[in-house]
Amino acid sequence: MAYVKYRGTKYPIRDGRLDLSNLGIENMNDISGLKNLDDLRELDLSNNQLSEINGLDSLTRLENLNLRLNKIREIQGLEGLTHLKHLYLYNNQISEIRGLESLVNLEELNLFDNQIPKIKGLETLTTLQKLYLGSNRIKIIEGLDALRNVRFLNLEKNFITELQGLTTLTRLVLLAMKRNSIRAIANLEHLRQLKRLELAFNQITEIKGLARLENLQMIDLRGNPVYEKELKVNNKLIKVKFWDAQELVSYCKKNLDSNPP
């Protein structure tokens, strides 16, 4: 059975997977045998003390790389991992999205809880389906135009004030925007496949902009000024709650002329 060694201990590869999590690793060069694993499919290096990414050049068949809960400040050393599908970098110290250009087969990217102020460097990731950018320092939604296959987008816990830059994401099923500073529901009319819209704890004061979201099943508006406000829909009063999606869509349709989406 193939294995690597770290501080004298052997760690075996099982079914193409290597688990090196929770070992206090500070430098990947201290892992002996890693460069010989050209058939490795999954590598877990989460919850260590890594400050940089290196030593992965030979892992050209790697599909899943977990680097969460480290001290990584820069995305680098991934250029040769062109088969990578899942990349987890959340809970690090990354301040810029870069070094991902060659990961053209990436399907899931998790950069949750870093220090990123701007969305960029994603233009070549056209196969991406899940993108997590929550708990960063983002103020504007931008740089997503090429990501036409994204179905799940998480931008919660940022500093966003306006829903924009989402026009081309026509396959989006879930949009998570809770705990920002959004004042209005707008610019979502192209998201016809959207099923779940999470807008809790923003600054939304009225219901509009939902008329064309006919597939919407769930909307979360808790913690907004509009929450639990009574609206008249089909001659009955309803309260704005997080499960009233279709009734709110109907409300917006009836008020389309006065409140365009």
PDB file of C-alpha atoms in Angstrom:
ATOM      1  CA  MET A   1       0.000   0.000   0.000  1.00  0.00           C
ATOM      2  CA  ALA A   2       1.319   3.426  -0.953  1.00  0.00           C
ATOM      3  CA  TYR A   3       1.948   5.921   1.848  1.00  0.00           C
ATOM      4  CA  VAL A   4       3.652   9.167   2.812  1.00  0.00           C
ATOM      5  CA  LYS A   5       5.624   9.926   5.966  1.00  0.00           C
ATOM      6  CA  TYR A   6       5.396  12.914   8.269  1.00  0.00           C
ATOM      7  CA  ARG A   7       7.549  13.114  11.404  1.00  0.00           C
ATOM      8  CA  GLY A   8       8.273   9.405  11.210  1.00  0.00           C
ATOM      9  CA  THR A   9       4.656   8.290  10.943  1.00  0.00           C
ATOM     10  CA  LYS A  10       3.266   6.576   7.853  1.00  0.00           C
ATOM     11  CA  TYR A  11      -0.038   7.767   6.379  1.00  0.00           C
ATOM     12  CA  PRO A  12      -1.515   5.339   3.842  1.00  0.00           C
ATOM     13  CA  ILE A  13      -3.421   6.150   0.668  1.00  0.00           C
ATOM     14  CA  ARG A  14      -6.790   4.404   0.642  1.00  0.00           C
ATOM     15  CA  ASP A  15      -8.966   4.351  -2.464  1.00  0.00           C
ATOM     16  CA  GLY A  16      -7.068   7.271  -3.944  1.00  0.00           C
ATOM     17  CA  ARG A  17      -7.494   9.393  -0.799  1.00  0.00           C
ATOM     18  CA  LEU A  18      -4.861  10.738   1.588  1.00  0.00           C
ATOM     19  CA  ASP A  19      -5.848  12.294   4.923  1.00  0.00           C
ATOM     20  CA  LEU A  20      -3.241  14.588   6.479  1.00  0.00           C
ATOM     21  CA  SER A  21      -5.632  16.790   8.432  1.00  0.00           C
ATOM     22  CA  ASN A  22      -5.123  17.975  12.034  1.00  0.00           C
ATOM     23  CA  LEU A  23      -1.394  17.230  12.156  1.00  0.00           C
ATOM     24  CA  GLY A  24       0.026  20.710  12.762  1.00  0.00           C
ATOM     25  CA  ILE A  25       1.898  20.663   9.436  1.00  0.00           C
ATOM     26  CA  GLU A  26       3.693  23.979   8.783  1.00  0.00           C
ATOM     27  CA  ASN A  27       5.548  23.149   5.573  1.00  0.00           C
ATOM     28  CA  MET A  28       4.422  20.726   2.887  1.00  0.00           C
ATOM     29  CA  ASN A  29       8.048  19.948   2.069  1.00  0.00           C
ATOM     30  CA  ASP A  30       8.177  18.066   5.377  1.00  0.00           C
ATOM     31  CA  ILE A  31       5.855  15.402   3.914  1.00  0.00           C
ATOM     32  CA  SER A  32       8.032  12.742   2.293  1.00  0.00           C
ATOM     33  CA  GLY A  33       6.672  10.704  -0.607  1.00  0.00           C
ATOM     34  CA  LEU A  34       4.016  13.200  -1.686  1.00  0.00           C
ATOM     35  CA  LYS A  35       5.645  13.806  -5.059  1.00  0.00           C
ATOM     36  CA  ASN A  36       5.339  10.147  -6.055  1.00  0.00           C
ATOM     37  CA  LEU A  37       1.537   9.983  -5.815  1.00  0.00           C
ATOM     38  CA  ASP A  38       0.584  10.719  -9.399  1.00  0.00           C
ATOM     39  CA  ASP A  39      -2.633   8.664  -9.035  1.00  0.00           C
ATOM     40  CA  LEU A  40      -3.900  10.512  -5.950  1.00  0.00           C
ATOM     41  CA  ARG A  41      -7.481  11.770  -6.361  1.00  0.00           C
ATOM     42  CA  GLU A  42      -8.220  13.379  -2.980  1.00  0.00           C
ATOM     43  CA  LEU A  43      -5.936  15.169  -0.516  1.00  0.00           C
ATOM     44  CA  ASP A  44      -7.051  16.538   2.852  1.00  0.00           C
ATOM     45  CA  LEU A  45      -4.654  19.019   4.456  1.00  0.00           C
ATOM     46  CA  SER A  46      -7.261  20.848   6.503  1.00  0.00           C
ATOM     47  CA  ASN A  47      -6.727  22.256   9.985  1.00  0.00           C
ATOM     48  CA  ASN A  48      -2.949  22.525   9.859  1.00  0.00           C
ATOM     49  CA  GLN A  49      -0.529  25.469  10.115  1.00  0.00           C
ATOM     50  CA  LEU A  50       0.271  25.910   6.421  1.00  0.00           C
ATOM     51  CA  SER A  51       1.085  29.450   5.289  1.00  0.00           C
ATOM     52  CA  GLU A  52       1.695  28.614   1.619  1.00  0.00           C
ATOM     53  CA  ILE A  53       0.774  26.005  -0.991  1.00  0.00           C
ATOM     54  CA  ASN A  54       3.682  24.111  -2.535  1.00  0.00           C
ATOM     55  CA  GLY A  55       4.877  20.625  -3.426  1.00  0.00           C
ATOM     56  CA  LEU A  56       1.727  19.610  -5.305  1.00  0.00           C
ATOM     57  CA  ASP A  57       3.048  19.889  -8.870  1.00  0.00           C
ATOM     58  CA  SER A  58       3.193  16.134  -9.485  1.00  0.00           C
ATOM     59  CA  LEU A  59      -0.376  15.442  -8.305  1.00  0.00           C
ATOM     60  CA  THR A  60      -1.762  16.011 -11.772  1.00  0.00           C
ATOM     61  CA  ARG A  61      -4.790  13.731 -11.315  1.00  0.00           C
ATOM     62  CA  LEU A  62      -5.954  15.317  -8.089  1.00  0.00           C
ATOM     63  CA  GLU A  63      -9.703  16.074  -8.101  1.00  0.00           C
ATOM     64  CA  ASN A  64     -10.373  17.136  -4.521  1.00  0.00           C
ATOM     65  CA  LEU A  65      -8.093  19.381  -2.439  1.00  0.00           C
ATOM     66  CA  ASN A  66      -9.016  20.503   1.075  1.00  0.00           C
ATOM     67  CA  LEU A  67      -6.892  23.290   2.570  1.00  0.00           C
ATOM     68  CA  ARG A  68      -9.428  24.834   4.934  1.00  0.00           C
ATOM     69  CA  LEU A  69      -8.437  26.087   8.383  1.00  0.00           C
ATOM     70  CA  ASN A  70      -4.840  26.971   7.632  1.00  0.00           C
ATOM     71  CA  LYS A  71      -2.924  30.267   7.470  1.00  0.00           C
ATOM     72  CA  ILE A  72      -2.629  30.552   3.690  1.00  0.00           C
ATOM     73  CA  ARG A  73      -2.301  34.140   2.440  1.00  0.00           C
ATOM     74  CA  GLU A  74      -1.878  33.587  -1.288  1.00  0.00           C
ATOM     75  CA  ILE A  75      -3.303  31.110  -3.806  1.00  0.00           C
ATOM     76  CA  GLN A  76      -0.316  29.630  -5.616  1.00  0.00           C
ATOM     77  CA  GLY A  77       1.214  26.312  -6.648  1.00  0.00           C
ATOM     78  CA  LEU A  78      -1.972  24.950  -8.218  1.00  0.00           C
ATOM     79  CA  GLU A  79      -1.151  25.556 -11.881  1.00  0.00           C
ATOM     80  CA  GLY A  80      -0.587  21.882 -12.747  1.00  0.00           C
ATOM     81  CA  LEU A  81      -3.742  20.572 -11.084  1.00  0.00           C
ATOM     82  CA  THR A  82      -5.897  20.843 -14.185  1.00  0.00           C
ATOM     83  CA  HIS A  83      -8.131  17.906 -13.184  1.00  0.00           C
ATOM     84  CA  LEU A  84      -9.136  19.539  -9.908  1.00  0.00           C
ATOM     85  CA  LYS A  85     -12.924  19.654  -9.374  1.00  0.00           C
ATOM     86  CA  HIS A  86     -13.294  20.659  -5.721  1.00  0.00           C
ATOM     87  CA  LEU A  87     -11.090  23.225  -3.956  1.00  0.00           C
ATOM     88  CA  TYR A  88     -11.687  24.186  -0.326  1.00  0.00           C
ATOM     89  CA  LEU A  89      -9.765  27.209   0.947  1.00  0.00           C
ATOM     90  CA  TYR A  90     -12.151  28.576   3.530  1.00  0.00           C
ATOM     91  CA  ASN A  91     -10.958  29.892   6.899  1.00  0.00           C
ATOM     92  CA  ASN A  92      -7.601  31.156   5.691  1.00  0.00           C
ATOM     93  CA  GLN A  93      -6.036  34.626   5.283  1.00  0.00           C
ATOM     94  CA  ILE A  94      -6.388  35.081   1.512  1.00  0.00           C
ATOM     95  CA  SER A  95      -6.773  38.699   0.353  1.00  0.00           C
ATOM     96  CA  GLU A  96      -6.861  38.240  -3.436  1.00  0.00           C
ATOM     97  CA  ILE A  97      -8.357  35.709  -5.857  1.00  0.00           C
ATOM     98  CA  ARG A  98      -5.533  34.697  -8.181  1.00  0.00           C
ATOM     99  CA  GLY A  99      -3.644  31.615  -9.363  1.00  0.00           C
ATOM    100  CA  LEU A 100      -6.764  29.717 -10.436  1.00  0.00           C
ATOM    101  CA  GLU A 101      -6.600  30.356 -14.180  1.00  0.00           C
ATOM    102  CA  SER A 102      -5.564  26.819 -15.179  1.00  0.00           C
ATOM    103  CA  LEU A 103      -8.232  25.049 -13.092  1.00  0.00           C
ATOM    104  CA  VAL A 104     -10.631  24.845 -16.023  1.00  0.00           C
ATOM    105  CA  ASN A 105     -12.423  21.731 -14.690  1.00  0.00           C
ATOM    106  CA  LEU A 106     -13.205  23.188 -11.280  1.00  0.00           C
ATOM    107  CA  GLU A 107     -16.819  22.620 -10.187  1.00  0.00           C
ATOM    108  CA  GLU A 108     -16.709  23.858  -6.596  1.00  0.00           C
ATOM    109  CA  LEU A 109     -14.675  26.677  -5.062  1.00  0.00           C
ATOM    110  CA  ASN A 110     -14.974  27.581  -1.398  1.00  0.00           C
ATOM    111  CA  LEU A 111     -13.252  30.785  -0.261  1.00  0.00           C
ATOM    112  CA  PHE A 112     -15.562  31.424   2.686  1.00  0.00           C
ATOM    113  CA  ASP A 113     -14.125  33.378   5.634  1.00  0.00           C
ATOM    114  CA  ASN A 114     -11.052  35.017   4.148  1.00  0.00           C
ATOM    115  CA  GLN A 115     -10.090  38.685   3.613  1.00  0.00           C
ATOM    116  CA  ILE A 116     -11.100  39.140  -0.037  1.00  0.00           C
ATOM    117  CA  PRO A 117     -12.320  42.674  -0.982  1.00  0.00           C
ATOM    118  CA  LYS A 118     -12.938  42.145  -4.709  1.00  0.00           C
ATOM    119  CA  ILE A 119     -14.315  39.372  -6.945  1.00  0.00           C
ATOM    120  CA  LYS A 120     -11.883  38.753  -9.806  1.00  0.00           C
ATOM    121  CA  GLY A 121      -9.664  36.057 -11.300  1.00  0.00           C
ATOM    122  CA  LEU A 122     -12.532  33.660 -12.023  1.00  0.00           C
ATOM    123  CA  GLU A 123     -12.929  34.258 -15.764  1.00  0.00           C
ATOM    124  CA  THR A 124     -11.585  30.865 -16.901  1.00  0.00           C
ATOM    125  CA  LEU A 125     -13.608  28.787 -14.421  1.00  0.00           C
ATOM    126  CA  THR A 126     -16.521  28.271 -16.796  1.00  0.00           C
ATOM    127  CA  THR A 127     -17.425  24.811 -15.408  1.00  0.00           C
ATOM    128  CA  LEU A 128     -17.887  26.140 -11.876  1.00  0.00           C
ATOM    129  CA  GLN A 129     -21.214  25.149 -10.278  1.00  0.00           C
ATOM    130  CA  LYS A 130     -20.767  26.107  -6.622  1.00  0.00           C
ATOM    131  CA  LEU A 131     -19.066  29.302  -5.450  1.00  0.00           C
ATOM    132  CA  TYR A 132     -18.749  30.312  -1.800  1.00  0.00           C
ATOM    133  CA  LEU A 133     -17.446  33.819  -1.080  1.00  0.00           C
ATOM    134  CA  GLY A 134     -19.239  34.524   2.189  1.00  0.00           C
ATOM    135  CA  SER A 135     -17.569  36.183   5.204  1.00  0.00           C
ATOM    136  CA  ASN A 136     -15.157  38.309   3.202  1.00  0.00           C
ATOM    137  CA  ARG A 137     -14.869  42.072   2.582  1.00  0.00           C
ATOM    138  CA  ILE A 138     -16.718  42.298  -0.717  1.00  0.00           C
ATOM    139  CA  LYS A 139     -18.705  45.471  -1.445  1.00  0.00           C
ATOM    140  CA  ILE A 140     -19.709  44.984  -5.096  1.00  0.00           C
ATOM    141  CA  ILE A 141     -20.938  41.910  -6.991  1.00  0.00           C
ATOM    142  CA  GLU A 142     -18.758  41.774 -10.109  1.00  0.00           C
ATOM    143  CA  GLY A 143     -16.439  39.473 -12.056  1.00  0.00           C
ATOM    144  CA  LEU A 144     -19.012  36.693 -12.443  1.00  0.00           C
ATOM    145  CA  ASP A 145     -20.074  37.156 -16.081  1.00  0.00           C
ATOM    146  CA  ALA A 146     -18.243  34.053 -17.384  1.00  0.00           C
ATOM    147  CA  LEU A 147     -19.649  31.721 -14.720  1.00  0.00           C
ATOM    148  CA  ARG A 148     -22.784  30.718 -16.610  1.00  0.00           C
ATOM    149  CA  ASN A 149     -22.965  27.244 -15.021  1.00  0.00           C
ATOM    150  CA  VAL A 150     -23.011  28.386 -11.404  1.00  0.00           C
ATOM    151  CA  ARG A 151     -26.032  26.990  -9.538  1.00  0.00           C
ATOM    152  CA  PHE A 152     -25.117  27.861  -5.949  1.00  0.00           C
ATOM    153  CA  LEU A 153     -23.709  31.282  -5.032  1.00  0.00           C
ATOM    154  CA  ASN A 154     -22.985  32.307  -1.453  1.00  0.00           C
ATOM    155  CA  LEU A 155     -22.072  35.946  -0.755  1.00  0.00           C
ATOM    156  CA  GLU A 156     -23.439  36.221   2.771  1.00  0.00           C
ATOM    157  CA  LYS A 157     -21.743  38.252   5.514  1.00  0.00           C
ATOM    158  CA  ASN A 158     -20.097  40.820   3.262  1.00  0.00           C
ATOM    159  CA  PHE A 159     -20.635  44.568   2.758  1.00  0.00           C
ATOM    160  CA  ILE A 160     -22.832  44.453  -0.348  1.00  0.00           C
ATOM    161  CA  THR A 161     -25.489  47.157  -0.727  1.00  0.00           C
ATOM    162  CA  GLU A 162     -26.946  46.311  -4.139  1.00  0.00           C
ATOM    163  CA  LEU A 163     -27.986  43.194  -6.063  1.00  0.00           C
ATOM    164  CA  GLN A 164     -26.152  43.526  -9.374  1.00  0.00           C
ATOM    165  CA  GLY A 165     -23.685  41.661 -11.600  1.00  0.00           C
ATOM    166  CA  LEU A 166     -25.815  38.516 -11.700  1.00  0.00           C
ATOM    167  CA  THR A 167     -27.390  38.845 -15.152  1.00  0.00           C
ATOM    168  CA  THR A 168     -25.522  35.973 -16.829  1.00  0.00           C
ATOM    169  CA  LEU A 169     -26.031  33.482 -13.986  1.00  0.00           C
ATOM    170  CA  THR A 170     -29.223  32.126 -15.537  1.00  0.00           C
ATOM    171  CA  ARG A 171     -28.776  28.629 -14.034  1.00  0.00           C
ATOM    172  CA  LEU A 172     -28.624  29.888 -10.485  1.00  0.00           C
ATOM    173  CA  VAL A 173     -30.786  27.836  -8.114  1.00  0.00           C
ATOM    174  CA  LEU A 174     -29.660  29.220  -4.754  1.00  0.00           C
ATOM    175  CA  LEU A 175     -28.529  32.755  -3.958  1.00  0.00           C
ATOM    176  CA  ALA A 176     -27.383  33.382  -0.375  1.00  0.00           C
ATOM    177  CA  MET A 177     -27.026  37.082   0.495  1.00  0.00           C
ATOM    178  CA  LYS A 178     -27.925  37.234   4.176  1.00  0.00           C
ATOM    179  CA  ARG A 179     -26.202  39.665   6.555  1.00  0.00           C
ATOM    180  CA  ASN A 180     -25.224  42.302   4.011  1.00  0.00           C
ATOM    181  CA  SER A 181     -26.577  45.860   3.647  1.00  0.00           C
ATOM    182  CA  ILE A 182     -28.962  45.299   0.725  1.00  0.00           C
ATOM    183  CA  ARG A 183     -31.781  47.851   0.560  1.00  0.00           C
ATOM    184  CA  ALA A 184     -33.907  46.517  -2.320  1.00  0.00           C
ATOM    185  CA  ILE A 185     -34.743  43.340  -4.235  1.00  0.00           C
ATOM    186  CA  ALA A 186     -33.747  44.217  -7.801  1.00  0.00           C
ATOM    187  CA  ASN A 187     -31.937  43.015 -10.932  1.00  0.00           C
ATOM    188  CA  LEU A 188     -32.958  39.376 -10.491  1.00  0.00           C
ATOM    189  CA  GLU A 189     -35.348  39.066 -13.435  1.00  0.00           C
ATOM    190  CA  HIS A 190     -32.915  36.920 -15.467  1.00  0.00           C
ATOM    191  CA  LEU A 191     -32.607  34.293 -12.731  1.00  0.00           C
ATOM    192  CA  ARG A 192     -35.611  32.268 -13.901  1.00  0.00           C
ATOM    193  CA  GLN A 193     -34.322  28.993 -12.353  1.00  0.00           C
ATOM    194  CA  LEU A 194     -33.873  30.472  -8.880  1.00  0.00           C
ATOM    195  CA  LYS A 195     -35.546  28.343  -6.191  1.00  0.00           C
ATOM    196  CA  ARG A 196     -34.082  29.677  -2.958  1.00  0.00           C
ATOM    197  CA  LEU A 197     -33.308  33.319  -2.158  1.00  0.00           C
ATOM    198  CA  GLU A 198     -31.692  34.065   1.206  1.00  0.00           C
ATOM    199  CA  LEU A 199     -31.868  37.759   2.114  1.00  0.00           C
ATOM    200  CA  ALA A 200     -32.163  37.620   5.902  1.00  0.00           C
ATOM    201  CA  PHE A 201     -30.763  40.475   8.002  1.00  0.00           C
ATOM    202  CA  ASN A 202     -30.468  43.140   5.340  1.00  0.00           C
ATOM    203  CA  GLN A 203     -32.255  46.502   5.033  1.00  0.00           C
ATOM    204  CA  ILE A 204     -35.114  45.616   2.672  1.00  0.00           C
ATOM    205  CA  THR A 205     -38.231  47.727   3.218  1.00  0.00           C
ATOM    206  CA  GLU A 206     -40.627  46.559   0.474  1.00  0.00           C
ATOM    207  CA  ILE A 207     -41.521  43.554  -1.633  1.00  0.00           C
ATOM    208  CA  LYS A 208     -40.843  43.959  -5.344  1.00  0.00           C
ATOM    209  CA  GLY A 209     -38.593  42.499  -8.027  1.00  0.00           C
ATOM    210  CA  LEU A 210     -39.869  38.921  -7.741  1.00  0.00           C
ATOM    211  CA  ALA A 211     -42.497  38.850 -10.498  1.00  0.00           C
ATOM    212  CA  ARG A 212     -40.431  36.875 -13.007  1.00  0.00           C
ATOM    213  CA  LEU A 213     -39.040  34.351 -10.515  1.00  0.00           C
ATOM    214  CA  GLU A 214     -41.710  31.743 -11.174  1.00  0.00           C
ATOM    215  CA  ASN A 215     -39.602  28.839  -9.840  1.00  0.00           C
ATOM    216  CA  LEU A 216     -38.899  30.521  -6.514  1.00  0.00           C
ATOM    217  CA  GLN A 217     -39.879  28.206  -3.662  1.00  0.00           C
ATOM    218  CA  MET A 218     -38.292  29.786  -0.614  1.00  0.00           C
ATOM    219  CA  ILE A 219     -37.348  33.335   0.331  1.00  0.00           C
ATOM    220  CA  ASP A 220     -35.828  34.275   3.674  1.00  0.00           C
ATOM    221  CA  LEU A 221     -36.476  37.885   4.707  1.00  0.00           C
ATOM    222  CA  ARG A 222     -36.034  37.560   8.455  1.00  0.00           C
ATOM    223  CA  GLY A 223     -34.398  40.528  10.125  1.00  0.00           C
ATOM    224  CA  ASN A 224     -35.490  43.012   7.434  1.00  0.00           C
ATOM    225  CA  PRO A 225     -37.878  45.950   8.009  1.00  0.00           C
ATOM    226  CA  VAL A 226     -40.336  44.246   5.635  1.00  0.00           C
ATOM    227  CA  TYR A 227     -40.469  40.988   7.602  1.00  0.00           C
ATOM    228  CA  GLU A 228     -43.951  40.093   8.897  1.00  0.00           C
ATOM    229  CA  LYS A 229     -45.453  43.071   7.078  1.00  0.00           C
ATOM    230  CA  GLU A 230     -48.986  42.284   5.901  1.00  0.00           C
ATOM    231  CA  LEU A 231     -49.665  42.224   2.137  1.00  0.00           C
ATOM    232  CA  LYS A 232     -52.897  41.677   0.274  1.00  0.00           C
ATOM    233  CA  VAL A 233     -52.623  38.753  -2.153  1.00  0.00           C
ATOM    234  CA  ASN A 234     -55.646  37.310  -3.970  1.00  0.00           C
ATOM    235  CA  ASN A 235     -58.028  39.121  -1.627  1.00  0.00           C
ATOM    236  CA  LYS A 236     -56.389  37.810   1.519  1.00  0.00           C
ATOM    237  CA  LEU A 237     -53.797  39.195   3.883  1.00  0.00           C
ATOM    238  CA  ILE A 238     -50.505  37.361   4.245  1.00  0.00           C
ATOM    239  CA  LYS A 239     -47.484  38.091   6.366  1.00  0.00           C
ATOM    240  CA  VAL A 240     -44.045  38.233   4.792  1.00  0.00           C
ATOM    241  CA  LYS A 241     -42.288  35.109   6.070  1.00  0.00           C
ATOM    242  CA  PHE A 242     -39.449  33.024   4.719  1.00  0.00           C
ATOM    243  CA  TRP A 243     -41.743  30.328   3.293  1.00  0.00           C
ATOM    244  CA  ASP A 244     -44.151  32.568   1.351  1.00  0.00           C
ATOM    245  CA  ALA A 245     -42.191  32.644  -1.916  1.00  0.00           C
ATOM    246  CA  GLN A 246     -44.963  31.842  -4.398  1.00  0.00           C
ATOM    247  CA  GLU A 247     -47.456  34.173  -2.746  1.00  0.00           C
ATOM    248  CA  LEU A 248     -44.905  36.970  -2.863  1.00  0.00           C
ATOM    249  CA  VAL A 249     -44.214  36.253  -6.531  1.00  0.00           C
ATOM    250  CA  SER A 250     -47.967  36.565  -7.162  1.00  0.00           C
ATOM    251  CA  TYR A 251     -48.023  39.824  -5.235  1.00  0.00           C
ATOM    252  CA  CYS A 252     -45.217  41.254  -7.372  1.00  0.00           C
ATOM    253  CA  LYS A 253     -46.940  40.136 -10.573  1.00  0.00           C
ATOM    254  CA  LYS A 254     -50.118  41.990  -9.616  1.00  0.00           C
ATOM    255  CA  ASN A 255     -48.086  45.085  -8.794  1.00  0.00           C
ATOM    256  CA  LEU A 256     -45.738  44.834 -11.771  1.00  0.00           C
ATOM    257  CA  ASP A 257     -46.806  48.145 -13.305  1.00  0.00           C
ATOM    258  CA  SER A 258     -46.276  50.154 -10.160  1.00  0.00           C
ATOM    259  CA  ASN A 259     -43.294  48.184  -8.883  1.00  0.00           C
ATOM    260  CA  PRO A 260     -41.250  46.966 -11.875  1.00  0.00           C
ATOM    261  CA  PRO A 261     -38.619  44.329 -11.051  1.00  0.00           C
TER     262      PRO A 261
END
